[in-house]
Amino acid sequence: MSRQAGSSWSSWTLGKPGASTIEEPSGSDLEDENFGSPRTFDPDFKGPVADRSCTDVLCCIIFILFIIGYILLGLMAWVHGDPRRVAYPTDSNGHFCGQKGTPNENKTILFYFNLFSCTSPSLLVNLQCPTTQICVSKCPEKFLTYMEMHFMYRTRENYWSYYSQFCKAASAKPVKAFTQLLLDDDCPTAIFPSRPFLQRCFPDFSTKNGLLTIGNKTTFNDGSGKTRNVVELRAAANGVNKILDARAIGMKVFEDYATTWYWILIGLTIAMLLSWMFVILLRVTAGFLFWVFILGVIGILAYGIWHCYQEYSKLQEKPNSHLSIYNIGIQTDISMYFQLKQTWFTFMIILAILEVIVIVMLIFLRDRIRVSIALLKEGSKAIGYIPSTLIYPVLTFIFLSICISYWAVTAVYLATSGTPIYKVIAPEGQCEHENKTCDPEIFNTTEIAKACPGAHCNFAFYGGKSLYHQYITTFQIVNLFIFLWLINFVIALGQCTLAGAFASYYWALKKPDDIPPHPLFTAFGRAIRYHTGSLAFGSLILATIQMVRLVLQYLDNRLKDAQSNISRFLQCCLKCCFWCLEHVVKFLNRHAYVMIAIYGQNFCRSARDAFNLLMRNVLKVAVMDRVTEFVLTLGKILVAGCIGILAFLLFTERIPMIVEGPTSLNYYWVPLLWKI
């Protein structure tokens, strides 16, 4: 977390006047009101301007209105949505399985009448398997067809009592003939050994002598007179699994977070303390870390050149080593390429060029590198004088967590808004009325049932005909866009606040006596009171670009199979261009916020000044930005590596003699992600 404070100092020093000096402010390249005419340094400038006025008021009003609308959208979704529809499986009539206070309270598992129907193309359209689904208390444990049960019922009635629990409605005895059963779809034509998975009955597959089996069988009767292979059944089950996999992983991840949340908090606290120590100690370790790594890179490249030369020399006398890569063509065995002299000679040339580039850059940019290291050390001193900057990233983390949680909850409530919608589903996929809405209560008496024998009126999703339900998709898009806007605003607020705090330190001629009291809280108050509109303006631009990127990615996923090579190429170019644009805007916005924190001007003026200042110091900016980012990245890797290794040893029970961690995790990487 404290890495944000360190990176904010580097951004501030890149955009501030007189960035080449450390202790004394000297010289500014900022332009005044006449575009392009530089102004001289004001010796009476004492730091961030105190006499300010509100900037970008119109954008501030729009931002506030959007937030109010977002709150109303969340309330509206909360009124209409029902998250139980995500937690419980739903049968063909739209009833929840296992919900308390309903007839299905003790029936917690969903059972599919004909799992083979789940290979139908309609599965991809409706995200529902086109077969009747009912709630049951347990899954079948043996093979049994309706015809077999009907025959054996004459001698033993318990066969029907067992089979009837997988029918829509229980009766005293099986009264329907097989043909009538198929038309009414009251019972499955066959059942087979299954086990519950994600509250759904799935075939209980096993492997015997290298063969996939179910109930020790590789083939079985599907109840309609056909002999089916176990492989066919697995393909059908996989059709449903593709829909459920994402939910399964999400539930397991949530369970792991619920199990390890206190360990995650402990790990985050330790990581935060280590990050603070690293940032504070940068004043003595920045130069050491950088030069040790650079010398290590030079040494590794030199060793690589020597190793390539040795391999090249060994192959001088071997036959066929003189062949070129073109001669042997494309080979699946990569080791064949390492038997050629040309391969090692090419590697040696590439490494030699890299070695020369690194050495030349160090020679010609040594002064810039020294300035960058000095700025890092000075930044460490600034954080030491303003320790509250180490705490502010925690506030940013809380704000981001609130935004993410609100977006996720609103999305779930919107997705579960409405009443059950039923649609015609034909297992064979050859009904002209397929995907039309229907009423399950009267479906069997309608013309659709007569025109499409075997079609069913099954639950499809939740929706409605009101104005609200018609715009659910639009609301989801609005929810996503405002979420991106808020996320970028929170980050912008943090960058502007920290820049204002460090500006107070920089212009204090006598440190720490001239540093104003509570500089971080003062900078935060200024940013909220005067520059909410400017920060919202910059965030809006970035959120718009990110939204366009998401739309392009969505179109790419939906139209992947229908695209030609030319359209794929054009879409790839668009995605690349918007990726570059997003990163350029992020870079410019960050320095515009520095100008806003210092001079209190609107976003456009601050962005223009920042751009002009950066363009006149391109080399300095590039070197300082890379060096500071590199050193901070080293610190991030160091802290994350230490915490990650300790967490791995803890969650895999490698150190039980020290402390005992949780042993029932689904994925060990879940808590590791937070710690890293």
XYZ file of C-alpha atoms in Angstrom:
676
model
C 0.000 0.000 0.000
C 2.796 2.420 0.837
C 4.046 1.896 -2.686
C 1.292 4.351 -3.741
C 2.909 7.042 -1.614
C 6.319 6.315 -3.137
C 5.026 6.347 -6.703
C 3.077 9.557 -6.006
C 6.311 11.210 -4.881
C 8.007 10.133 -8.121
C 5.089 11.510 -10.187
C 5.196 14.742 -8.205
C 8.943 15.152 -8.781
C 8.522 14.425 -12.497
C 5.890 17.132 -12.901
C 7.116 19.779 -10.448
C 9.119 22.844 -11.361
C 12.829 22.488 -10.978
C 12.763 18.686 -10.965
C 16.510 18.517 -11.448
C 17.126 19.900 -7.959
C 16.406 18.285 -4.640
C 16.650 20.594 -1.658
C 16.028 23.994 -3.245
C 13.282 24.884 -5.725
C 14.833 26.504 -8.766
C 13.421 27.512 -12.119
C 10.062 26.633 -13.648
C 9.108 25.874 -17.201
C 5.426 26.370 -16.630
C 3.616 28.585 -19.086
C 1.331 31.450 -18.199
C -1.973 32.343 -19.805
C -0.419 32.926 -23.242
C -0.024 29.448 -24.649
C 3.577 28.690 -25.449
C 5.178 31.615 -23.606
C 7.189 30.393 -20.593
C 7.149 32.350 -17.375
C 10.015 32.804 -14.927
C 10.223 31.317 -11.476
C 8.434 33.257 -8.756
C 10.764 33.470 -5.713
C 7.820 34.338 -3.473
C 5.938 31.141 -4.334
C 5.430 29.304 -1.042
C 3.834 26.083 -2.184
C 0.342 24.993 -3.167
C -1.894 27.984 -3.894
C -4.194 28.672 -0.934
C -6.514 31.190 -2.627
C -8.483 28.869 -4.919
C -11.863 28.626 -6.577
C -13.913 25.640 -7.686
C -12.828 24.193 -11.026
C -14.852 22.330 -13.680
C -18.098 23.021 -11.824
C -20.284 21.624 -14.623
C -18.493 18.269 -14.518
C -18.779 18.282 -10.719
C -22.568 18.733 -10.956
C -22.837 15.968 -13.555
C -20.696 13.685 -11.388
C -22.881 14.287 -8.323
C -26.044 13.658 -10.360
C -24.581 10.392 -11.634
C -23.764 9.309 -8.084
C -27.323 10.101 -6.965
C -28.672 8.165 -9.941
C -26.329 5.287 -9.113
C -27.682 5.151 -5.574
C -31.252 5.169 -6.893
C -30.357 2.408 -9.363
C -28.988 0.307 -6.499
C -32.139 0.872 -4.438
C -34.361 -0.008 -7.394
C -32.370 -3.188 -8.053
C -32.565 -4.062 -4.347
C -36.360 -3.760 -4.430
C -36.827 -5.927 -7.533
C -33.895 -8.347 -7.229
C -33.647 -11.580 -5.298
C -30.126 -12.977 -4.735
C -31.621 -16.303 -3.663
C -31.998 -16.997 -7.371
C -28.219 -17.205 -7.529
C -27.802 -19.305 -4.392
C -30.493 -21.916 -5.131
C -30.938 -24.028 -8.296
C -34.294 -23.526 -10.014
C -36.552 -26.240 -11.432
C -38.525 -26.075 -14.670
C -41.384 -24.278 -12.915
C -39.123 -21.542 -11.523
C -39.250 -22.884 -7.945
C -36.156 -22.878 -5.727
C -34.669 -26.166 -4.563
C -34.039 -26.305 -0.830
C -35.658 -22.988 0.055
C -37.097 -22.971 3.556
C -40.842 -22.584 3.931
C -41.629 -24.121 0.521
C -42.637 -27.654 -0.591
C -39.055 -28.061 -1.865
C -37.493 -27.342 1.533
C -36.140 -30.903 1.854
C -35.446 -31.239 -1.854
C -32.142 -29.448 -2.237
C -30.831 -31.089 -5.415
C -31.788 -30.464 -9.047
C -32.429 -33.544 -11.211
C -32.386 -33.564 -15.043
C -34.857 -35.911 -16.756
C -32.764 -36.381 -19.917
C -29.181 -35.261 -19.560
C -28.478 -36.156 -23.191
C -30.567 -33.134 -24.202
C -27.869 -30.908 -22.748
C -25.849 -31.285 -25.954
C -28.562 -29.341 -27.824
C -27.592 -25.999 -29.457
C -30.345 -24.297 -27.444
C -28.164 -24.752 -24.366
C -25.904 -21.974 -25.631
C -28.859 -19.684 -26.396
C -30.888 -20.018 -23.203
C -28.182 -21.138 -20.768
C -30.685 -23.819 -19.720
C -30.588 -27.526 -20.497
C -33.680 -28.247 -22.724
C -35.143 -30.974 -20.525
C -37.500 -31.107 -17.561
C -35.787 -30.346 -14.239
C -37.233 -31.118 -10.804
C -36.066 -30.819 -7.207
C -35.238 -34.077 -5.411
C -33.956 -35.014 -1.969
C -31.263 -37.374 -3.258
C -29.746 -38.533 -6.536
C -30.378 -41.951 -8.160
C -28.003 -44.694 -7.035
C -28.620 -47.399 -9.668
C -29.566 -48.061 -13.296
C -33.281 -48.379 -13.925
C -35.511 -47.605 -16.915
C -39.216 -46.822 -16.774
C -40.006 -49.971 -18.761
C -37.946 -52.149 -16.399
C -39.577 -50.568 -13.388
C -43.054 -51.054 -14.910
C -42.352 -54.738 -15.486
C -40.796 -55.436 -12.044
C -43.506 -53.455 -10.246
C -45.825 -56.405 -10.729
C -43.745 -58.485 -8.319
C -42.169 -55.829 -6.061
C -43.930 -52.507 -5.418
C -40.864 -50.881 -3.872
C -39.443 -50.369 -7.370
C -42.118 -47.773 -8.080
C -41.731 -46.094 -4.694
C -38.035 -45.629 -5.468
C -38.559 -44.512 -9.070
C -41.471 -42.171 -8.322
C -39.319 -39.807 -6.262
C -37.748 -38.695 -9.553
C -41.123 -37.935 -11.167
C -43.037 -34.650 -11.203
C -45.853 -35.931 -8.989
C -45.993 -39.085 -6.914
C -48.841 -41.532 -7.430
C -49.810 -44.856 -5.852
C -48.734 -46.842 -8.914
C -47.445 -46.339 -12.452
C -50.606 -45.930 -14.508
C -49.282 -44.414 -17.726
C -48.068 -46.320 -20.725
C -44.607 -45.516 -22.054
C -45.880 -43.511 -25.060
C -48.159 -41.416 -22.858
C -45.280 -40.881 -20.441
C -43.149 -39.457 -23.247
C -45.913 -37.047 -24.280
C -46.716 -35.829 -20.758
C -43.074 -35.863 -19.629
C -44.062 -36.776 -16.068
C -41.139 -39.141 -15.346
C -37.658 -39.718 -16.757
C -37.315 -42.585 -19.215
C -34.275 -43.829 -17.283
C -32.174 -43.107 -14.230
C -28.530 -43.974 -13.611
C -26.050 -43.743 -10.711
C -25.430 -40.077 -9.913
C -23.993 -37.930 -7.186
C -24.718 -34.318 -6.170
C -22.383 -31.667 -7.547
C -23.206 -27.972 -7.094
C -26.653 -29.085 -5.882
C -27.271 -30.914 -9.157
C -27.348 -34.640 -9.958
C -24.479 -35.571 -12.260
C -23.388 -39.053 -13.428
C -21.088 -40.818 -10.985
C -18.207 -41.526 -13.379
C -15.273 -43.741 -12.441
C -12.336 -45.328 -14.206
C -11.844 -49.095 -14.298
C -8.873 -50.690 -16.101
C -8.340 -47.442 -17.986
C -11.976 -47.298 -19.199
C -14.546 -44.658 -18.242
C -17.470 -46.346 -16.494
C -20.626 -45.526 -14.574
C -21.879 -48.140 -12.144
C -19.240 -50.550 -13.542
C -20.837 -50.257 -17.000
C -19.497 -48.726 -20.197
C -22.833 -48.937 -22.063
C -26.439 -48.762 -20.880
C -30.034 -48.423 -22.053
C -31.293 -44.821 -22.111
C -34.925 -45.925 -21.601
C -36.035 -45.205 -25.169
C -34.592 -48.398 -26.645
C -31.172 -46.958 -27.517
C -27.878 -48.266 -26.177
C -25.721 -45.365 -25.050
C -22.007 -45.114 -24.379
C -20.642 -43.587 -21.176
C -18.582 -41.181 -23.285
C -21.819 -39.742 -24.720
C -23.149 -39.181 -21.222
C -19.966 -37.430 -20.170
C -20.237 -35.107 -23.197
C -23.787 -34.227 -22.173
C -22.740 -33.576 -18.563
C -19.894 -31.379 -19.771
C -22.450 -29.256 -21.622
C -24.007 -28.293 -18.298
C -20.649 -28.061 -16.549
C -19.495 -25.330 -18.924
C -22.233 -23.109 -17.528
C -21.671 -24.122 -13.906
C -17.849 -24.067 -13.836
C -17.594 -20.301 -13.394
C -20.129 -20.351 -10.567
C -18.401 -23.338 -8.947
C -15.033 -21.636 -8.975
C -16.591 -18.444 -7.638
C -18.244 -20.286 -4.753
C -15.029 -22.123 -3.880
C -13.036 -18.895 -3.984
C -15.614 -17.269 -1.698
C -15.385 -20.224 0.717
C -11.589 -19.921 0.782
C -11.826 -16.191 1.522
C -14.337 -16.888 4.300
C -11.941 -19.464 5.784
C -8.757 -17.406 5.565
C -9.948 -13.812 5.944
C -8.134 -13.280 9.234
C -4.913 -14.750 7.799
C -5.287 -12.418 4.823
C -5.634 -9.426 7.171
C -2.539 -10.520 9.101
C -0.599 -10.940 5.852
C -1.727 -7.542 4.552
C -0.715 -5.899 7.818
C 2.751 -7.474 7.717
C 3.120 -6.538 4.033
C 2.102 -2.957 4.827
C 4.668 -2.712 7.629
C 7.405 -4.144 5.395
C 6.433 -1.703 2.626
C 6.676 1.198 5.054
C 10.114 0.059 6.148
C 11.256 -0.287 2.535
C 10.034 3.187 1.531
C 11.546 4.838 4.606
C 14.883 3.043 4.101
C 15.068 4.060 0.427
C 17.218 7.008 1.491
C 20.090 4.556 2.057
C 19.173 1.608 -0.188
C 17.915 3.170 -3.458
C 21.328 3.555 -5.080
C 22.546 0.192 -3.784
C 19.518 -1.683 -5.149
C 19.731 -0.053 -8.568
C 23.459 -0.487 -9.166
C 23.549 -4.043 -7.826
C 20.778 -5.031 -10.211
C 22.358 -3.238 -13.182
C 25.734 -4.870 -12.530
C 23.932 -8.186 -12.211
C 22.261 -7.656 -15.606
C 25.609 -6.801 -17.190
C 27.178 -9.893 -15.611
C 24.337 -12.178 -16.741
C 24.528 -10.849 -20.308
C 28.304 -11.319 -20.324
C 27.942 -14.889 -19.085
C 25.297 -15.517 -21.764
C 27.675 -14.296 -24.483
C 30.447 -16.523 -23.152
C 28.132 -19.559 -22.924
C 26.865 -19.050 -26.498
C 30.463 -18.821 -27.736
C 31.358 -22.055 -25.938
C 28.404 -23.898 -27.454
C 29.221 -22.458 -30.868
C 32.814 -23.694 -30.566
C 31.720 -27.207 -29.497
C 29.543 -27.552 -32.605
C 32.373 -26.614 -35.010
C 33.401 -30.223 -35.581
C 29.974 -31.894 -35.386
C 28.315 -32.994 -38.649
C 25.222 -31.165 -39.881
C 25.751 -28.371 -37.358
C 26.434 -26.005 -40.258
C 22.820 -26.329 -41.460
C 20.650 -23.230 -41.134
C 17.298 -22.942 -39.436
C 15.749 -22.503 -42.871
C 17.153 -25.874 -43.981
C 15.536 -27.913 -41.189
C 12.236 -26.000 -41.275
C 9.671 -26.031 -38.474
C 10.265 -28.821 -35.946
C 8.190 -29.840 -32.942
C 11.367 -30.942 -31.140
C 12.902 -27.609 -30.119
C 16.155 -29.286 -29.041
C 17.024 -29.806 -32.725
C 17.556 -26.074 -33.138
C 20.163 -26.104 -30.364
C 22.268 -28.521 -32.440
C 22.913 -25.779 -35.020
C 25.793 -23.301 -34.942
C 23.533 -20.639 -36.422
C 21.242 -20.728 -33.358
C 24.021 -20.073 -30.851
C 25.663 -17.489 -33.101
C 22.339 -15.621 -33.337
C 21.879 -15.720 -29.552
C 25.428 -14.462 -29.070
C 24.882 -11.497 -31.413
C 21.586 -10.564 -29.722
C 23.105 -10.696 -26.227
C 26.144 -8.697 -27.379
C 23.876 -5.985 -28.791
C 21.907 -5.854 -25.528
C 25.153 -5.649 -23.541
C 26.365 -2.721 -25.625
C 23.013 -0.920 -25.333
C 22.975 -1.255 -21.529
C 26.581 -0.032 -21.161
C 26.091 2.899 -23.565
C 22.901 3.959 -21.771
C 24.671 3.845 -18.408
C 27.522 6.002 -19.771
C 25.367 8.683 -21.373
C 22.535 8.699 -18.812
C 24.633 8.384 -15.654
C 23.829 11.937 -14.528
C 20.095 11.422 -15.056
C 20.240 8.155 -13.153
C 22.039 9.829 -10.246
C 19.348 12.532 -10.149
C 16.609 9.879 -10.155
C 18.234 8.014 -7.280
C 18.653 11.274 -5.377
C 14.963 12.032 -5.900
C 14.040 8.627 -4.523
C 16.135 9.288 -1.445
C 14.537 12.701 -1.044
C 11.126 11.117 -1.451
C 11.955 8.748 1.372
C 12.817 11.757 3.549
C 9.546 13.442 2.597
C 7.574 10.379 3.665
C 9.538 10.368 6.919
C 8.487 13.984 7.563
C 4.856 13.302 6.529
C 4.212 9.784 7.869
C 0.469 10.149 7.346
C 1.101 9.551 3.622
C 1.802 5.929 4.551
C -1.713 5.597 5.964
C -3.593 7.234 3.080
C -3.342 4.177 0.742
C -5.427 2.307 3.343
C -8.186 4.881 2.806
C -7.878 4.430 -0.954
C -8.169 0.656 -0.484
C -11.345 1.112 1.584
C -12.896 3.412 -1.035
C -12.057 0.965 -3.827
C -13.485 -1.946 -1.831
C -16.744 -0.024 -1.310
C -17.007 0.743 -5.042
C -16.302 -2.857 -6.064
C -18.747 -4.265 -3.503
C -21.517 -1.866 -4.497
C -21.040 -2.656 -8.194
C -21.037 -6.429 -7.603
C -24.133 -6.374 -5.350
C -26.017 -4.104 -7.767
C -25.105 -6.361 -10.701
C -26.388 -9.449 -8.853
C -29.664 -7.766 -7.871
C -30.183 -6.499 -11.422
C -29.510 -9.969 -12.841
C -32.075 -11.523 -10.501
C -34.785 -8.900 -11.000
C -38.198 -9.866 -12.282
C -40.532 -12.844 -12.410
C -39.831 -16.275 -13.909
C -39.919 -16.273 -17.706
C -40.705 -19.565 -19.451
C -39.722 -20.396 -23.000
C -40.429 -23.188 -25.454
C -37.492 -25.583 -25.599
C -37.335 -28.411 -28.133
C -34.737 -31.115 -27.383
C -34.241 -31.778 -31.080
C -34.003 -28.087 -31.886
C -36.463 -28.358 -34.840
C -39.460 -26.406 -33.576
C -40.439 -23.124 -35.236
C -41.796 -21.877 -31.905
C -38.548 -22.488 -30.003
C -37.482 -19.658 -27.636
C -41.008 -18.172 -27.581
C -42.455 -17.341 -24.176
C -45.061 -19.741 -22.799
C -47.180 -20.588 -19.759
C -46.331 -23.979 -18.205
C -49.801 -24.288 -16.643
C -51.608 -24.435 -19.994
C -48.753 -25.340 -22.353
C -49.968 -28.890 -23.062
C -53.317 -27.546 -24.291
C -51.842 -24.986 -26.702
C -51.217 -25.312 -30.427
C -47.445 -25.195 -29.822
C -47.503 -28.499 -27.948
C -49.397 -30.077 -30.860
C -47.170 -28.545 -33.540
C -43.937 -29.531 -31.755
C -44.262 -32.950 -30.086
C -41.669 -33.351 -27.373
C -41.293 -29.589 -26.796
C -41.338 -28.309 -23.204
C -42.243 -25.045 -21.517
C -39.299 -24.620 -19.172
C -38.034 -21.876 -16.942
C -35.464 -19.735 -18.817
C -34.570 -16.653 -16.773
C -35.994 -13.842 -14.650
C -37.518 -10.829 -16.345
C -40.752 -8.953 -16.915
C -42.695 -6.647 -19.211
C -42.480 -3.455 -17.156
C -40.337 -0.512 -18.247
C -37.771 -1.377 -15.590
C -37.386 -4.969 -16.761
C -37.103 -3.938 -20.401
C -34.021 -1.861 -19.592
C -32.208 -4.352 -17.336
C -29.376 -4.709 -19.867
C -29.055 -0.921 -20.126
C -28.929 -0.656 -16.348
C -26.150 -3.247 -16.239
C -24.127 -1.175 -18.743
C -24.740 1.994 -16.701
C -23.729 0.130 -13.545
C -20.445 -0.904 -15.166
C -19.681 2.561 -16.576
C -20.289 4.431 -13.305
C -18.231 1.779 -11.519
C -15.272 2.500 -13.828
C -15.793 6.233 -13.326
C -15.799 5.920 -9.522
C -12.750 3.651 -9.484
C -10.756 6.126 -11.568
C -12.021 9.035 -9.441
C -10.835 7.375 -6.220
C -7.393 6.780 -7.745
C -7.285 10.377 -9.039
C -8.251 11.705 -5.607
C -5.391 9.753 -4.034
C -2.865 11.027 -6.583
C -3.968 14.659 -6.191
C -4.011 14.442 -2.389
C -0.538 12.930 -2.091
C 0.846 15.378 -4.675
C -0.507 18.294 -2.625
C 1.034 16.906 0.573
C 4.460 16.421 -1.038
C 4.237 19.901 -2.591
C 3.937 21.358 0.909
C 7.124 19.519 1.860
C 9.011 20.596 -1.272
C 8.393 24.324 -0.855
C 9.238 24.304 2.848
C 12.653 26.033 2.800
C 13.435 25.058 6.380
C 12.410 21.464 6.971
C 10.537 20.403 9.034
C 9.746 23.756 10.665
C 8.166 25.317 7.548
C 6.035 22.273 6.715
C 2.410 23.280 7.423
C 0.504 21.255 10.015
C -1.451 18.261 8.724
C -0.405 18.674 5.066
C -2.114 15.460 3.929
C -5.514 16.302 5.397
C -5.233 19.871 4.079
C -4.467 18.562 0.582
C -7.365 16.095 0.801
C -9.764 18.872 1.841
C -8.576 21.118 -1.011
C -9.022 18.335 -3.571
C -12.565 17.526 -2.395
C -13.707 21.112 -1.877
C -12.297 22.781 -4.994
C -11.315 20.129 -7.532
C -13.927 17.365 -7.446
C -15.065 18.480 -10.902
C -11.537 18.403 -12.351
C -10.802 14.964 -10.923
C -14.176 13.729 -12.196
C -13.387 15.165 -15.649
C -10.094 13.287 -15.911
C -11.705 10.129 -14.542
C -14.566 10.390 -17.041
C -12.166 10.475 -19.994
C -10.336 7.415 -18.719
C -13.555 5.528 -17.891
C -14.883 6.189 -21.409
C -11.764 4.710 -22.987
C -11.921 1.670 -20.701
C -15.600 1.175 -21.554
C -14.794 1.198 -25.276
C -12.080 -1.407 -24.667
C -14.561 -3.634 -22.814
C -17.088 -3.305 -25.649
C -14.427 -4.275 -28.194
C -13.461 -7.284 -26.089
C -17.114 -8.305 -25.742
C -17.669 -8.081 -29.502
C -14.506 -10.061 -30.109
C -15.717 -12.866 -27.822
C -19.232 -12.959 -29.295
C -18.238 -12.737 -32.969
C -15.029 -14.741 -32.829
C -16.265 -17.573 -35.041
C -18.087 -15.345 -37.531
C -15.210 -12.948 -38.226
C -13.051 -12.925 -41.323
C -9.286 -12.494 -41.165
C -9.568 -8.837 -42.177
C -12.160 -7.997 -39.519
C -10.102 -9.811 -36.873
C -7.038 -7.819 -37.916
C -8.923 -4.516 -37.762
C -10.402 -5.358 -34.376
C -6.972 -6.316 -33.065
C -5.616 -2.954 -34.276
C -8.476 -1.121 -32.554
C -7.874 -2.963 -29.276
C -4.159 -2.179 -29.470
C -4.799 1.510 -30.207
C -7.212 1.913 -27.305
C -4.799 0.065 -24.994
C -2.074 2.561 -25.899
C -4.507 5.477 -25.575
C -5.559 4.342 -22.093
C -1.971 4.205 -20.847
C -1.115 7.593 -22.401
C -4.163 9.196 -20.774
C -3.302 7.599 -17.421
C 0.220 9.017 -17.620
C -0.963 12.504 -18.598
C -3.785 12.524 -16.035
C -1.396 11.653 -13.227
C 0.764 14.697 -13.965
C -2.269 16.909 -14.574
C -3.439 16.100 -11.040
C -0.032 17.258 -9.751
C -0.564 20.628 -11.453
C -4.076 20.836 -10.018
C -2.750 20.135 -6.516
C -0.156 22.915 -6.825
C -1.798 25.695 -8.830
C -5.515 24.946 -8.443
C -6.357 25.325 -12.142
C -8.963 23.390 -14.107
C -8.250 20.033 -15.683
C -7.698 21.169 -19.278
C -5.279 23.947 -18.302
C -3.422 21.629 -15.911
C -3.223 18.855 -18.508
C -1.893 21.328 -21.089
C 0.771 22.661 -18.711
C 1.756 19.148 -17.682
C 2.016 18.028 -21.314
C 4.179 21.016 -22.311
C 6.426 20.563 -19.295
C 6.835 16.849 -19.981
C 7.591 17.407 -23.666
C 10.370 19.887 -22.842
C 11.916 17.327 -20.485
C 11.254 14.094 -22.364
C 14.617 12.441 -21.624
C 14.606 13.458 -17.974
C 11.041 12.248 -17.528
C 11.717 8.919 -19.250
C 14.831 8.124 -17.205
C 13.392 9.257 -13.865
C 10.105 7.477 -14.441
C 11.784 4.173 -15.350
C 14.356 4.304 -12.539
C 11.812 5.150 -9.832
C 9.350 2.580 -11.132
C 12.119 -0.018 -11.280
C 13.261 0.526 -7.686
C 9.687 0.545 -6.378
C 8.973 -2.625 -8.353
C 11.992 -4.269 -6.727
C 10.527 -3.364 -3.350
C 7.150 -4.747 -4.355
C 8.730 -8.022 -5.505
C 10.761 -8.238 -2.295
C 7.764 -7.692 0.000
C 5.361 -9.827 -2.055
C 7.945 -12.598 -2.349
C 8.568 -12.741 1.404
C 4.870 -12.714 2.295
C 4.007 -15.109 -0.544
C 6.594 -17.677 0.555
C 5.462 -17.492 4.179
C 1.808 -17.815 3.128
C 2.597 -20.796 0.901
C 4.455 -22.551 3.723
C 1.565 -21.796 6.085
C -1.325 -22.918 3.857
C 0.497 -26.060 2.668
C 1.326 -26.962 6.306
C 5.083 -26.898 5.723
C 5.664 -25.121 9.061
C 3.167 -26.778 11.457
C 5.665 -26.619 14.310
C 5.487 -22.785 14.258
C 1.840 -22.088 13.503
C -1.032 -24.158 12.171
C -2.947 -22.749 9.200
C -6.283 -23.707 7.611
C -6.364 -27.195 6.084
C -9.639 -27.210 4.132
C -8.882 -24.806 1.280
C -10.074 -25.485 -2.266
C -7.347 -23.344 -3.848
C -4.174 -22.375 -2.002
C -3.588 -19.519 -4.440
C -6.720 -17.635 -3.282
C -5.236 -16.129 -0.077
C -1.865 -15.836 -1.819
C -3.339 -13.412 -4.369
C -4.230 -10.913 -1.654
C -0.837 -11.240 -0.019
C 1.017 -10.802 -3.299
